[in-house]
Short mmCIF file of C-alpha atoms and ligand atoms in Angstrom, two decimals:
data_model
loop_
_atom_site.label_atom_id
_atom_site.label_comp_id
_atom_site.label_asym_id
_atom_site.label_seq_id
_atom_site.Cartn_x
_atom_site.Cartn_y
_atom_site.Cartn_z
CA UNK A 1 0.00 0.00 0.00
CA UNK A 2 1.59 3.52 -1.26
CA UNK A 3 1.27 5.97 1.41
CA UNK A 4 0.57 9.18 -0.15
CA UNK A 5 -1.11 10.88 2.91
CA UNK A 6 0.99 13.84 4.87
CA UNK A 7 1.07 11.56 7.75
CA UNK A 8 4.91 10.45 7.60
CA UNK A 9 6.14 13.83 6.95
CA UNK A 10 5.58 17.30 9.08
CA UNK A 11 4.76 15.11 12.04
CA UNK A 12 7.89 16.37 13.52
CA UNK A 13 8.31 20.54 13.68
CA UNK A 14 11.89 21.20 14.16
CA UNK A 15 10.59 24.73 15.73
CA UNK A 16 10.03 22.76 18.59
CA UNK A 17 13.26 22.68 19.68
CA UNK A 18 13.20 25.80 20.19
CA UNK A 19 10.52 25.28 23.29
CA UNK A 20 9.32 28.60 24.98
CA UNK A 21 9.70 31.24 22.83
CA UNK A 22 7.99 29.58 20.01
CA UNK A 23 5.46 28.12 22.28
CA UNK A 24 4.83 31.73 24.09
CA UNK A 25 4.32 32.87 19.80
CA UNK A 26 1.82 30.11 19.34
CA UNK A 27 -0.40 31.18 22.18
CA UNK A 28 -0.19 34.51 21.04
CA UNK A 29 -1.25 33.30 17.58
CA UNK A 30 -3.58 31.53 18.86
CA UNK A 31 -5.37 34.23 20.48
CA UNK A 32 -5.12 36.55 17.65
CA UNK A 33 -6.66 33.26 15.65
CA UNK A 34 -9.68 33.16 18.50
CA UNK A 35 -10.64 36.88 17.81
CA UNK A 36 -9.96 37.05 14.02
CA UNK A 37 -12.10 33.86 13.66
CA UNK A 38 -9.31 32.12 11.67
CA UNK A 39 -9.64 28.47 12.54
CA UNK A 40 -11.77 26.38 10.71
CA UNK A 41 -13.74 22.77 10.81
CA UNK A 42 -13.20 20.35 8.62
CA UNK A 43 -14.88 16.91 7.91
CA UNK A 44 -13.34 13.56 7.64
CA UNK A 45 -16.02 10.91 6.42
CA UNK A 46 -16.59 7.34 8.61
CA UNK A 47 -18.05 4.64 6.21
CA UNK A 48 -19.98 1.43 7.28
CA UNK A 49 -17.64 -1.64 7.04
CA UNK A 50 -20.05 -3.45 5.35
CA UNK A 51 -21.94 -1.11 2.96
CA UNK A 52 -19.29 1.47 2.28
CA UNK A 53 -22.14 4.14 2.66
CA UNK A 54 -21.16 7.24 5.02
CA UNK A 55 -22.64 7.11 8.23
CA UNK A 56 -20.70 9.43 10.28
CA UNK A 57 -17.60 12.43 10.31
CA UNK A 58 -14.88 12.99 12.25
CA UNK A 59 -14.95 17.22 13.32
CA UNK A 60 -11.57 17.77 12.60
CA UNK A 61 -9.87 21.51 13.43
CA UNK A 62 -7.91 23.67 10.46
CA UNK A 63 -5.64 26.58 10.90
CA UNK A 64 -4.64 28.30 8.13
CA UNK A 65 -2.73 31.16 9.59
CA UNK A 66 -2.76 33.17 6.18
CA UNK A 67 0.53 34.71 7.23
CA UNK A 68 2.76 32.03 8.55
CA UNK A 69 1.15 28.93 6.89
CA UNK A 70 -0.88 26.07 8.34
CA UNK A 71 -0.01 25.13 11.31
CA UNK A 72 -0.70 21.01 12.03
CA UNK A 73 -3.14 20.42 15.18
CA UNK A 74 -1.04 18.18 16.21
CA UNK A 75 1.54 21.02 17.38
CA UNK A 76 -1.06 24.17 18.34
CA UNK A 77 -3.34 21.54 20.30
CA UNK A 78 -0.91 20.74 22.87
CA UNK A 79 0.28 24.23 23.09
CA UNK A 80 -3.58 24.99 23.36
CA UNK A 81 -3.80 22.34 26.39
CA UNK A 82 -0.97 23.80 27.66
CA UNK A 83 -2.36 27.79 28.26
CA UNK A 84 -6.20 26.71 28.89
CA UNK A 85 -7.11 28.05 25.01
CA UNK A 86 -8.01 24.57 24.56
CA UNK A 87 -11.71 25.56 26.53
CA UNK A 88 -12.81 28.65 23.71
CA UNK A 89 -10.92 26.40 20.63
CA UNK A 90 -12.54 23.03 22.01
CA UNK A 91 -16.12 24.68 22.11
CA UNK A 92 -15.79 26.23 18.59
CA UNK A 93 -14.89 23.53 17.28
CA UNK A 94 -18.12 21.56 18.99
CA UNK A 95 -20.60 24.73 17.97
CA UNK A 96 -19.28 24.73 14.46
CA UNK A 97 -19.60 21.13 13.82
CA UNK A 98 -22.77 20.86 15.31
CA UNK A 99 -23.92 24.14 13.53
CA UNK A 100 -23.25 22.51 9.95
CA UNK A 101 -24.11 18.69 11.05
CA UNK A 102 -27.80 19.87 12.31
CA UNK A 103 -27.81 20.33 8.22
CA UNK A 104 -26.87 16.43 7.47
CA UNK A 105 -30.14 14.72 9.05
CA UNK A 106 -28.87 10.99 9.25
CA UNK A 107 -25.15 11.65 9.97
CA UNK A 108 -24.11 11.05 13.15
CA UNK A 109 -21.09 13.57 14.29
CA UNK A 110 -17.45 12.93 15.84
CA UNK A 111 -15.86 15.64 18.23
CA UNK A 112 -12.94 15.62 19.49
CA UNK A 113 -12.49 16.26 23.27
CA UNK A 114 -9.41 17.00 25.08
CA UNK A 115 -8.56 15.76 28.43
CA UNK A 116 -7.97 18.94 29.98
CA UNK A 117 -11.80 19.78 28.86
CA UNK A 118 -13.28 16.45 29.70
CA UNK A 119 -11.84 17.28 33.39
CA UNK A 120 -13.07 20.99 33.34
CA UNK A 121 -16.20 20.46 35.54
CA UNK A 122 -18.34 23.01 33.39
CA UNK A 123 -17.97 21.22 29.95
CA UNK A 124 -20.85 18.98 31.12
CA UNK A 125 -22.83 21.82 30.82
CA UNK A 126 -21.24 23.05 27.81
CA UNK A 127 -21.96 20.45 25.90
CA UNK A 128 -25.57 20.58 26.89
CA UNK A 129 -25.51 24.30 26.43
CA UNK A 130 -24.57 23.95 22.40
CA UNK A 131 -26.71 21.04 21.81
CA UNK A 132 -29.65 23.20 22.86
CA UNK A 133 -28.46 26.56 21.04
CA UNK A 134 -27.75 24.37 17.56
CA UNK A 135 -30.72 21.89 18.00
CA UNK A 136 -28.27 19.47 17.62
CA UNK A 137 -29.52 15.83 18.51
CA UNK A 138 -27.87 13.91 21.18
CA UNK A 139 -28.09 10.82 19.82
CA UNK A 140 -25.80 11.60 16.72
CA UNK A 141 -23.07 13.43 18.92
CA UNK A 142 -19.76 11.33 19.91
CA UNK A 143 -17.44 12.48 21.71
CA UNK A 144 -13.63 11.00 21.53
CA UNK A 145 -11.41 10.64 24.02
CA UNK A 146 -7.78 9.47 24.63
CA UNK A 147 -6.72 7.25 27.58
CA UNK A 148 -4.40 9.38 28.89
CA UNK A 149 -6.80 11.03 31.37
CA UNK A 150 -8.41 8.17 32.03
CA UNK A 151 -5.79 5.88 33.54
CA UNK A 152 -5.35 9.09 36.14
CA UNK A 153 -9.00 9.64 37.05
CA UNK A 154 -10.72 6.27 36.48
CA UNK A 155 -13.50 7.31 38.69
CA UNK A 156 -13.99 10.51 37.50
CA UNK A 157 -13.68 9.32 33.96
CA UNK A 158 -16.38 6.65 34.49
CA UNK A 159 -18.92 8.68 35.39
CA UNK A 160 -18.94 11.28 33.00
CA UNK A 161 -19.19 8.76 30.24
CA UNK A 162 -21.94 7.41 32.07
CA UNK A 163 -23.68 10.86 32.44
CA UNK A 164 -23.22 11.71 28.74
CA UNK A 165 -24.60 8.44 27.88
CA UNK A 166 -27.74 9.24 29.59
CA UNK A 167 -27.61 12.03 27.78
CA UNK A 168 -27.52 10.14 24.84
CA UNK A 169 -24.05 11.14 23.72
CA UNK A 170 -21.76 8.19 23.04
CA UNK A 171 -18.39 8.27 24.15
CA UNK A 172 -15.40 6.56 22.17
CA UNK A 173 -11.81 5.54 23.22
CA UNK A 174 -9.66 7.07 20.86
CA UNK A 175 -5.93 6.44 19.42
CA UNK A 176 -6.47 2.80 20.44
CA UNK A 177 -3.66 0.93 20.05
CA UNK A 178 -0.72 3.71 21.02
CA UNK A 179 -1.04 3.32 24.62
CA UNK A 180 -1.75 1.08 27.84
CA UNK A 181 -5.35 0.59 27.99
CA UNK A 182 -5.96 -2.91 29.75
CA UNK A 183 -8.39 -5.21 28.76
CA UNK A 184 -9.87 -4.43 32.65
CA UNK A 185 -10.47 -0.59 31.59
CA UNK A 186 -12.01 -1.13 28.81
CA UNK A 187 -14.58 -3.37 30.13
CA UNK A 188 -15.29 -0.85 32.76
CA UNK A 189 -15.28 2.89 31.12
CA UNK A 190 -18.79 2.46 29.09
CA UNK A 191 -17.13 3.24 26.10
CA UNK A 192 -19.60 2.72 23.02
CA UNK A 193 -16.63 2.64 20.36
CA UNK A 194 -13.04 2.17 19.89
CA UNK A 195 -11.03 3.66 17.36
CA UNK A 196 -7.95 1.77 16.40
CA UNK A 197 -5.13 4.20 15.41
CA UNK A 198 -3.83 4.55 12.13
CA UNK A 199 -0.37 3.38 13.16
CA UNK A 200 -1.63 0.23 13.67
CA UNK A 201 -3.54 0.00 10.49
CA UNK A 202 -0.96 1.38 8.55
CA UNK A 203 1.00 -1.65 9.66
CA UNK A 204 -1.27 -4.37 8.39
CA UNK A 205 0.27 -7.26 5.96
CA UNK A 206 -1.94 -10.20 5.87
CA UNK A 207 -0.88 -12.87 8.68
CA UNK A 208 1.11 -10.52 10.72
CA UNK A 209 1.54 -9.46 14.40
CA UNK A 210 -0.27 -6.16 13.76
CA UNK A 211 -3.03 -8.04 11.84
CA UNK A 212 -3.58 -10.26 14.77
CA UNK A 213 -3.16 -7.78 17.22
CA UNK A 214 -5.94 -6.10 15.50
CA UNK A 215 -8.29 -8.74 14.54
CA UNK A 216 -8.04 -9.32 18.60
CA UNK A 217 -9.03 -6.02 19.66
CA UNK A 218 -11.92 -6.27 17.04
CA UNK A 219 -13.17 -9.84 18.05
CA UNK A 220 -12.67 -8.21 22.00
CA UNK A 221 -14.49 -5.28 21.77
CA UNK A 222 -16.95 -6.98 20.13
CA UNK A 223 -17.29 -9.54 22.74
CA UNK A 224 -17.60 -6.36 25.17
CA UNK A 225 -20.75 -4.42 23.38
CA UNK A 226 -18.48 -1.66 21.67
CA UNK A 227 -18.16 -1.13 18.12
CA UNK A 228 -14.81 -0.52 16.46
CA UNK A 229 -13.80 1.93 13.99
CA UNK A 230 -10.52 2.19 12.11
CA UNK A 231 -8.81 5.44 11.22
CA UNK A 232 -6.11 5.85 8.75
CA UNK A 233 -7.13 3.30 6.16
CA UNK A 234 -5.16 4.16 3.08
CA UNK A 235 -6.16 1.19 0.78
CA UNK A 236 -8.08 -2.05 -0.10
CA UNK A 237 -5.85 -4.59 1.65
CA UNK A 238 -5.59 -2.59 5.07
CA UNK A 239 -10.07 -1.97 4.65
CA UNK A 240 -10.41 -6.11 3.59
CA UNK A 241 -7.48 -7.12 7.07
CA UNK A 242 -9.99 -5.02 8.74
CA UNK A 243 -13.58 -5.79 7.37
CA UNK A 244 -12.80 -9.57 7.48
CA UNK A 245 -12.45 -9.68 11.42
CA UNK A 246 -15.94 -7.75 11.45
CA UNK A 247 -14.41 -3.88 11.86
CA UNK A 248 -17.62 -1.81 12.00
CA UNK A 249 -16.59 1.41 10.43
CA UNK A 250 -13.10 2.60 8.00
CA UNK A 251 -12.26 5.87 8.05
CA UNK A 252 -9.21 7.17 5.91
CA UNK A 253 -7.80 8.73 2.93
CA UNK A 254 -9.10 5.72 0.68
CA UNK A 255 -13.04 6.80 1.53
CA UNK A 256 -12.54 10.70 1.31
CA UNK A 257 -10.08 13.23 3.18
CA UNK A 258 -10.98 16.24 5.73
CA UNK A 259 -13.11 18.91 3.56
CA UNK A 260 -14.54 22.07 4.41
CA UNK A 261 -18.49 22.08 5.47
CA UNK A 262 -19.34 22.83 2.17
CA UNK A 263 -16.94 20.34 -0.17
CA UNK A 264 -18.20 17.60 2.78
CA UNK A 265 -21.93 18.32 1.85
CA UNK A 266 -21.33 18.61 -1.83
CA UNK A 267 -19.51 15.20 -1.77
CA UNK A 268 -22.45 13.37 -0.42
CA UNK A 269 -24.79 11.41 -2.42
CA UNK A 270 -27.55 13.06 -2.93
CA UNK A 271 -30.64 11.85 -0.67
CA UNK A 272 -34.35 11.38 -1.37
CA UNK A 273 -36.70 14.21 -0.55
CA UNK A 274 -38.31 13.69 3.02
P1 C2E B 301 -6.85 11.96 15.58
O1 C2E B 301 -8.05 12.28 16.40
O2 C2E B 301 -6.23 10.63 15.77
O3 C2E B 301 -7.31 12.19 14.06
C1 C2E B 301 -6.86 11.44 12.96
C2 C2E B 301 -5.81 12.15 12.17
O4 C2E B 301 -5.43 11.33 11.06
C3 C2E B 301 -6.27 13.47 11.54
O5 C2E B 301 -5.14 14.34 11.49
C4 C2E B 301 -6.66 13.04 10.11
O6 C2E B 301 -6.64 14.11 9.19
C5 C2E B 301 -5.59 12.03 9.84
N1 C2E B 301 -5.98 11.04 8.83
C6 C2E B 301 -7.21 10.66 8.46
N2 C2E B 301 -7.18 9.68 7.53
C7 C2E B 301 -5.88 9.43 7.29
C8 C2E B 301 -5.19 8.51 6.42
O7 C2E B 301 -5.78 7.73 5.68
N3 C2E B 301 -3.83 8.52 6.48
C9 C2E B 301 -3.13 9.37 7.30
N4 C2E B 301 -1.80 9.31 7.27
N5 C2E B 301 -3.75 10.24 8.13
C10 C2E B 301 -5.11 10.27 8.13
P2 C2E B 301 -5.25 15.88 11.86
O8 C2E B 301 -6.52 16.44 11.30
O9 C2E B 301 -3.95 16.51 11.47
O10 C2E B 301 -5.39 15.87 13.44
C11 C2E B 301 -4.35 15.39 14.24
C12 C2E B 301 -4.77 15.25 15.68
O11 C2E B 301 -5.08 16.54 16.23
C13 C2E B 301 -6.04 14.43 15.86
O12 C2E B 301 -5.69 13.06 15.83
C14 C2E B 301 -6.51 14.91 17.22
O13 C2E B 301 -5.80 14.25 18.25
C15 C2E B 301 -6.09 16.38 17.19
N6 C2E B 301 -7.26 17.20 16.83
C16 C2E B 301 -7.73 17.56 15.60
N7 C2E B 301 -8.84 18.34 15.70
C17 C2E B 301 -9.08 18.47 17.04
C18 C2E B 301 -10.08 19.16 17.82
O14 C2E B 301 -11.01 19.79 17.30
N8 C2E B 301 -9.98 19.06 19.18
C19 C2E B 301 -8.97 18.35 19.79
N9 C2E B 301 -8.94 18.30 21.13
N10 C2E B 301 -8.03 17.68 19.10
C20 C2E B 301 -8.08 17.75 17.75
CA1 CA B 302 -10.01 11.39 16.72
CA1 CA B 303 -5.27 8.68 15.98
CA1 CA B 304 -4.44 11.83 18.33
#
């Protein structure tokens, strides 16, 4: 499989080395980007592993920066998490998404959260707060999480998946696959989905250790109630290593890339009048 994504490249910012300074210009940026509206949200499709028909997208941010060039999210997230602008960024991003998705009836919608909101003990209420203002329904909304926080504050952790699933948000474990999660914490979060990571995917040869690794975590999540969706896939053999052990949903640059609102909608089938 030909990788011909971005993914390989650009991960790595050599600015970084130079730590403060360019972090303390970031957040700076960053705040000039919050008033001047600059960032943008952009869609990824999620396909059904079966039909191939788009059921869901991943809310993914985009800053241009029109002087300095796009910036990854990558790099300006963690910054972001670092000075607290991850609270205003992390709720435009949900607004937004849910702003343009309340215009997809039949798509369900993919947010990203950080941990550092998922702990702030007002984004509860946040959440609640946009669903209202949007008329965004519950039931489509998922929010995605990665373990990090959760191996810190199981507790904590536990029960706010539990109160956004009575909400009727679903909550989904995401980056699966890069880190420690046991097979005890997933059992016991109430996650509804995992999401392997694309660097295991992108590792896939038919009758290898990642292969295995991954048809495992597919037949065990299944065993557990949770769905499983794959991100990253770049091409035919990774979707068939993944369909054939019963992955519920692909998402990569083989079933469409991030677009703007309006490329997103444009690129869907057209559906039958109501
Ligand atoms: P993630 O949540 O794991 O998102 C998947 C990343 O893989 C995205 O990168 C997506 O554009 C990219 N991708 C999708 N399909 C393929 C593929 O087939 N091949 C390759 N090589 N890559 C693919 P992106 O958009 O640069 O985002 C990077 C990370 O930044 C995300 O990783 C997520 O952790 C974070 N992020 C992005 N938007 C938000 C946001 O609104 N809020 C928060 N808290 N984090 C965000
Ligand atoms: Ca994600
Ligand atoms: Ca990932
Ligand atoms: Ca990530």
């Amino acid at each position: 499989c030909k990788s011909n994504g971005k993914g390989e490249i650009a991960l790595y910012d050599k600015a970084f080395d130079e730590g403060r300074l360019h972090r303390m210009l970031i957040e700076e940026q960053i705040a000039r980007g919050l008033v001047n509206d600059e960032f943008d949200v952009f869609y990824q499709p999620v396909v059904d592993g079966a039909t191939g028909s788009i059921v869901a997208a991943e809310a993914l941010i985009r800053w241009p920066r029109r002087r300095e060039g796009q910036l990854d999210p990558d790099q300006f997230i963690a910054i972001a998490e670092a000075t607290g602008q991850i609270h205003p960024l992390g709720a435009l991003v949900l607004r937004r998404a849910c702003q343009d998705f309340v215009q997809l009836p039949g798509l369900r919608l993919s947010v990203n959260v950080s941990p550092a909101q998922f702990r702030d003990p007002g984004f509860e209420r946040q959440v609640a707060e946009i669903l209202q203002e949007t008329g965004f329904p519950p039931d489509r909304l998922q929010l995605e999480i990665t373990e990090g926080y959760l191996l810190a504050q199981p507790e904590r952790a536990i029960r706010m998946i539990g109160e956004f699933k009575a909400m009727g948000i679903s909550v989904a474990l995401d980056d699966f696959g890069t880190g420690f999660t046991s097979i005890h914490y997933l059992q016991s979060y109430g996650f509804s989905h995992i999401k392997i990571d694309k660097s295991l995917v992108s590792g896939l040869q038919p009758g290898n250790k990642a292969s295995l690794l991954v048809a495992g975590a597919i037949l065990l999540a299944k065993g557990l109630d949770m769905e499983v969706i794959a991100e990253g896939v770049e091409c035919v053999e990774q979707a068939d290593l993944l369909r054939k052990p019963g992955c519920d949903y692909l998402q990569g640059y083989m079933f469409g890339r991030p677009l703007s609102f309006g490329d997103f909608s444009q690129s869907m089938p057209a559906r039958p009048a109501p």
